[in-house]
Amino acid sequence: PVTPKPPSPTPQPTCPIDALKLGACVDVLGGLIHIGIGGSAKQTCCPLLGGLVDLDAAICLCTTIRLKLLNINIILPIALQVLIDDCGKYPPKDFKCPST
């Protein structure tokens, strides 16, 4: 008898660019908790995320925030707001960072 092959797990979304390049962007976003959103986020983050579609940009920020061991629950809402307001990226409405 032929045994069916188990379905392969769905791959987790990944960032198509080097997440280390986004480190400066995430550093700026982390600092914004204390100083408020400003032009430095737009200048630092938007050029790096410019060529990405909305969902990929959000996933890249999630990946970089996690790699830098920052509190994703605090930084992510700020990061997504910068994506929307400053960079013109619109992740899905109920977007949540993929779990590791």
mmCIF file of C-alpha atoms in Angstrom:
data_model
loop_
_atom_site.group_PDB
_atom_site.id
_atom_site.type_symbol
_atom_site.label_atom_id
_atom_site.label_comp_id
_atom_site.label_asym_id
_atom_site.label_seq_id
_atom_site.Cartn_x
_atom_site.Cartn_y
_atom_site.Cartn_z
ATOM 1 C CA PRO A 1 0.000 0.000 0.000
ATOM 2 C CA VAL A 2 1.081 3.564 -0.683
ATOM 3 C CA THR A 3 1.398 5.760 2.381
ATOM 4 C CA PRO A 4 0.464 9.392 1.831
ATOM 5 C CA LYS A 5 3.211 11.916 2.347
ATOM 6 C CA PRO A 6 2.429 14.265 5.249
ATOM 7 C CA PRO A 7 1.872 17.844 4.163
ATOM 8 C CA SER A 8 4.937 20.016 4.465
ATOM 9 C CA PRO A 9 4.686 22.815 7.009
ATOM 10 C CA THR A 10 3.746 26.229 5.709
ATOM 11 C CA PRO A 11 6.925 28.293 5.541
ATOM 12 C CA GLN A 12 7.088 31.353 7.783
ATOM 13 C CA PRO A 13 7.255 34.632 5.906
ATOM 14 C CA THR A 14 10.784 35.972 5.741
ATOM 15 C CA CYS A 15 12.334 39.339 5.092
ATOM 16 C CA PRO A 16 13.661 39.607 1.522
ATOM 17 C CA ILE A 17 16.367 42.096 2.533
ATOM 18 C CA ASP A 18 19.194 41.845 5.035
ATOM 19 C CA ALA A 19 17.559 42.558 8.390
ATOM 20 C CA LEU A 20 20.851 43.928 9.704
ATOM 21 C CA LYS A 21 20.466 46.858 7.307
ATOM 22 C CA LEU A 22 17.253 47.725 9.134
ATOM 23 C CA GLY A 23 19.075 47.893 12.463
ATOM 24 C CA ALA A 24 19.508 51.669 12.250
ATOM 25 C CA CYS A 25 15.834 52.040 11.414
ATOM 26 C CA VAL A 26 14.796 49.968 14.420
ATOM 27 C CA ASP A 27 17.201 51.914 16.630
ATOM 28 C CA VAL A 28 15.459 55.117 15.550
ATOM 29 C CA LEU A 29 12.047 53.567 16.170
ATOM 30 C CA GLY A 30 13.128 52.427 19.629
ATOM 31 C CA GLY A 31 14.230 55.948 20.442
ATOM 32 C CA LEU A 32 10.894 57.311 19.281
ATOM 33 C CA ILE A 33 9.188 55.832 22.307
ATOM 34 C CA HIS A 34 10.815 58.622 24.272
ATOM 35 C CA ILE A 35 10.926 61.502 21.785
ATOM 36 C CA GLY A 36 7.919 61.029 19.511
ATOM 37 C CA ILE A 37 7.739 60.211 15.813
ATOM 38 C CA GLY A 38 9.733 62.566 13.630
ATOM 39 C CA GLY A 39 11.552 63.017 10.360
ATOM 40 C CA SER A 40 14.501 60.823 11.326
ATOM 41 C CA ALA A 41 12.308 57.712 11.120
ATOM 42 C CA LYS A 42 11.192 58.619 7.619
ATOM 43 C CA GLN A 43 14.752 59.374 6.470
ATOM 44 C CA THR A 44 16.205 56.225 8.019
ATOM 45 C CA CYS A 45 13.480 53.626 7.452
ATOM 46 C CA CYS A 46 11.601 54.486 4.274
ATOM 47 C CA PRO A 47 14.533 54.207 1.827
ATOM 48 C CA LEU A 48 15.324 50.722 3.168
ATOM 49 C CA LEU A 49 11.720 49.569 2.848
ATOM 50 C CA GLY A 50 10.958 51.404 -0.393
ATOM 51 C CA GLY A 51 11.181 48.456 -2.769
ATOM 52 C CA LEU A 52 9.115 46.111 -0.624
ATOM 53 C CA VAL A 53 5.422 45.392 -0.753
ATOM 54 C CA ASP A 54 3.448 46.341 2.339
ATOM 55 C CA LEU A 55 3.419 42.928 4.028
ATOM 56 C CA ASP A 56 7.122 42.295 3.346
ATOM 57 C CA ALA A 57 8.021 45.656 4.883
ATOM 58 C CA ALA A 58 6.073 44.822 8.054
ATOM 59 C CA ILE A 59 7.671 41.361 8.261
ATOM 60 C CA CYS A 60 11.139 42.903 7.884
ATOM 61 C CA LEU A 61 10.483 45.255 10.776
ATOM 62 C CA CYS A 62 9.208 42.377 12.913
ATOM 63 C CA THR A 63 12.286 40.295 12.110
ATOM 64 C CA THR A 64 14.696 43.113 12.879
ATOM 65 C CA ILE A 65 12.955 44.087 16.107
ATOM 66 C CA ARG A 66 13.093 40.454 17.239
ATOM 67 C CA LEU A 67 16.780 40.115 16.242
ATOM 68 C CA LYS A 68 17.636 43.192 18.283
ATOM 69 C CA LEU A 69 15.759 41.666 21.240
ATOM 70 C CA LEU A 70 13.568 44.715 21.657
ATOM 71 C CA ASN A 71 10.137 44.559 23.250
ATOM 72 C CA ILE A 72 8.099 43.860 20.142
ATOM 73 C CA ASN A 73 4.823 44.759 21.877
ATOM 74 C CA ILE A 74 6.034 48.310 22.503
ATOM 75 C CA ILE A 75 8.022 48.975 19.322
ATOM 76 C CA LEU A 76 5.753 47.297 16.759
ATOM 77 C CA PRO A 77 2.818 49.730 16.958
ATOM 78 C CA ILE A 78 5.263 52.610 16.453
ATOM 79 C CA ALA A 79 6.994 50.785 13.598
ATOM 80 C CA LEU A 80 3.699 50.074 11.833
ATOM 81 C CA GLN A 81 2.583 53.684 12.272
ATOM 82 C CA VAL A 82 5.814 54.881 10.664
ATOM 83 C CA LEU A 83 5.247 52.444 7.795
ATOM 84 C CA ILE A 84 1.754 53.806 7.222
ATOM 85 C CA ASP A 85 2.230 57.525 7.877
ATOM 86 C CA ASP A 86 5.746 58.137 6.631
ATOM 87 C CA CYS A 87 6.538 55.370 4.154
ATOM 88 C CA GLY A 88 3.109 54.794 2.577
ATOM 89 C CA LYS A 89 3.109 51.066 3.357
ATOM 90 C CA TYR A 90 -0.120 49.400 4.463
ATOM 91 C CA PRO A 91 0.230 45.967 6.068
ATOM 92 C CA PRO A 92 -2.980 43.938 6.424
ATOM 93 C CA LYS A 93 -5.361 45.407 8.995
ATOM 94 C CA ASP A 94 -5.007 42.567 11.519
ATOM 95 C CA PHE A 95 -1.272 42.031 10.897
ATOM 96 C CA LYS A 96 0.665 40.385 13.710
ATOM 97 C CA CYS A 97 4.345 39.568 13.640
ATOM 98 C CA PRO A 98 4.973 35.912 12.833
ATOM 99 C CA SER A 99 5.942 33.914 15.892
ATOM 100 C CA THR A 100 9.283 32.193 15.907
#
